[in-house]
Amino acid sequence: TENKNDYNFIDRRVGENHNLAKLDNKKVLEIRRLLKEGVSVLKLSKQFNVSYTAIKNIRSRKTWKHI
């Protein structure tokens, strides 16, 4: 029998497909580009209206690693 609580059966919406996402793939790629150009994490967090930690996680690929 299949266990619905099994990790393989969990509906895992990631990135822009998540219903609470503030960013989309295009914005994340723009953030990464700007980080490479030396724009600060704080400035980007304000520009994209997300937390400082969200930008740090994008930079370190803790989040949005699928793109």
PDB file of C-alpha atoms in Angstrom:
ATOM      1  CA  THR A   1       0.000   0.000   0.000  1.00  0.00           C
ATOM      2  CA  GLU A   2       1.071   3.564  -0.608  1.00  0.00           C
ATOM      3  CA  ASN A   3       1.523   5.814   2.388  1.00  0.00           C
ATOM      4  CA  LYS A   4       0.318   9.347   1.631  1.00  0.00           C
ATOM      5  CA  ASN A   5       2.710  10.692   4.258  1.00  0.00           C
ATOM      6  CA  ASP A   6       5.654   9.217   2.384  1.00  0.00           C
ATOM      7  CA  TYR A   7       8.049  11.950   1.239  1.00  0.00           C
ATOM      8  CA  ASN A   8       7.628  10.899  -2.394  1.00  0.00           C
ATOM      9  CA  PHE A   9       3.931  11.712  -2.296  1.00  0.00           C
ATOM     10  CA  ILE A  10       4.095  15.148  -0.716  1.00  0.00           C
ATOM     11  CA  ASP A  11       2.952  17.908  -3.067  1.00  0.00           C
ATOM     12  CA  ARG A  12       6.065  20.115  -3.031  1.00  0.00           C
ATOM     13  CA  ARG A  13       5.455  23.368  -4.839  1.00  0.00           C
ATOM     14  CA  VAL A  14       8.683  25.264  -5.263  1.00  0.00           C
ATOM     15  CA  GLY A  15       9.677  28.633  -6.621  1.00  0.00           C
ATOM     16  CA  GLU A  16       7.098  30.675  -8.468  1.00  0.00           C
ATOM     17  CA  ASN A  17       4.646  27.759  -8.304  1.00  0.00           C
ATOM     18  CA  HIS A  18       4.346  28.140  -4.550  1.00  0.00           C
ATOM     19  CA  ASN A  19       1.215  30.074  -3.635  1.00  0.00           C
ATOM     20  CA  LEU A  20       3.102  32.362  -1.207  1.00  0.00           C
ATOM     21  CA  ALA A  21       6.015  33.197  -3.531  1.00  0.00           C
ATOM     22  CA  LYS A  22       6.840  36.907  -3.796  1.00  0.00           C
ATOM     23  CA  LEU A  23       9.381  36.317  -6.543  1.00  0.00           C
ATOM     24  CA  ASP A  24       9.328  34.570  -9.891  1.00  0.00           C
ATOM     25  CA  ASN A  25      12.126  32.931 -11.883  1.00  0.00           C
ATOM     26  CA  LYS A  26      12.845  36.100 -13.849  1.00  0.00           C
ATOM     27  CA  LYS A  27      13.258  38.196 -10.687  1.00  0.00           C
ATOM     28  CA  VAL A  28      15.524  35.609  -9.065  1.00  0.00           C
ATOM     29  CA  LEU A  29      17.786  35.573 -12.109  1.00  0.00           C
ATOM     30  CA  GLU A  30      17.865  39.386 -11.987  1.00  0.00           C
ATOM     31  CA  ILE A  31      18.767  39.278  -8.280  1.00  0.00           C
ATOM     32  CA  ARG A  32      21.622  36.878  -8.995  1.00  0.00           C
ATOM     33  CA  ARG A  33      22.885  39.110 -11.791  1.00  0.00           C
ATOM     34  CA  LEU A  34      22.788  42.178  -9.558  1.00  0.00           C
ATOM     35  CA  LEU A  35      24.559  40.331  -6.743  1.00  0.00           C
ATOM     36  CA  LYS A  36      27.371  39.444  -9.173  1.00  0.00           C
ATOM     37  CA  GLU A  37      27.602  43.132 -10.088  1.00  0.00           C
ATOM     38  CA  GLY A  38      28.120  43.962  -6.421  1.00  0.00           C
ATOM     39  CA  VAL A  39      24.716  45.315  -5.417  1.00  0.00           C
ATOM     40  CA  SER A  40      24.227  44.837  -1.674  1.00  0.00           C
ATOM     41  CA  VAL A  41      21.885  42.276  -0.170  1.00  0.00           C
ATOM     42  CA  LEU A  42      20.155  44.998   1.831  1.00  0.00           C
ATOM     43  CA  LYS A  43      19.505  47.148  -1.256  1.00  0.00           C
ATOM     44  CA  LEU A  44      18.105  44.165  -3.168  1.00  0.00           C
ATOM     45  CA  SER A  45      15.869  43.129  -0.282  1.00  0.00           C
ATOM     46  CA  LYS A  46      14.318  46.590  -0.292  1.00  0.00           C
ATOM     47  CA  GLN A  47      14.106  46.780  -4.091  1.00  0.00           C
ATOM     48  CA  PHE A  48      12.316  43.431  -4.402  1.00  0.00           C
ATOM     49  CA  ASN A  49      10.323  43.763  -1.160  1.00  0.00           C
ATOM     50  CA  VAL A  50      11.643  40.576   0.396  1.00  0.00           C
ATOM     51  CA  SER A  51      13.681  39.911   3.523  1.00  0.00           C
ATOM     52  CA  TYR A  52      17.426  40.246   3.821  1.00  0.00           C
ATOM     53  CA  THR A  53      17.540  36.516   4.536  1.00  0.00           C
ATOM     54  CA  ALA A  54      15.595  35.718   1.368  1.00  0.00           C
ATOM     55  CA  ILE A  55      18.270  37.439  -0.737  1.00  0.00           C
ATOM     56  CA  LYS A  56      21.077  35.720   1.207  1.00  0.00           C
ATOM     57  CA  ASN A  57      19.403  32.357   0.616  1.00  0.00           C
ATOM     58  CA  ILE A  58      19.117  33.066  -3.102  1.00  0.00           C
ATOM     59  CA  ARG A  59      22.799  34.024  -3.196  1.00  0.00           C
ATOM     60  CA  SER A  60      23.865  30.835  -1.408  1.00  0.00           C
ATOM     61  CA  ARG A  61      21.340  28.756  -3.409  1.00  0.00           C
ATOM     62  CA  LYS A  62      19.601  27.511  -0.281  1.00  0.00           C
ATOM     63  CA  THR A  63      16.426  28.577  -2.046  1.00  0.00           C
ATOM     64  CA  TRP A  64      15.607  28.858  -5.740  1.00  0.00           C
ATOM     65  CA  LYS A  65      18.266  26.244  -6.495  1.00  0.00           C
ATOM     66  CA  HIS A  66      16.088  24.709  -9.187  1.00  0.00           C
ATOM     67  CA  ILE A  67      16.882  27.591 -11.570  1.00  0.00           C
TER      68      ILE A  67
END
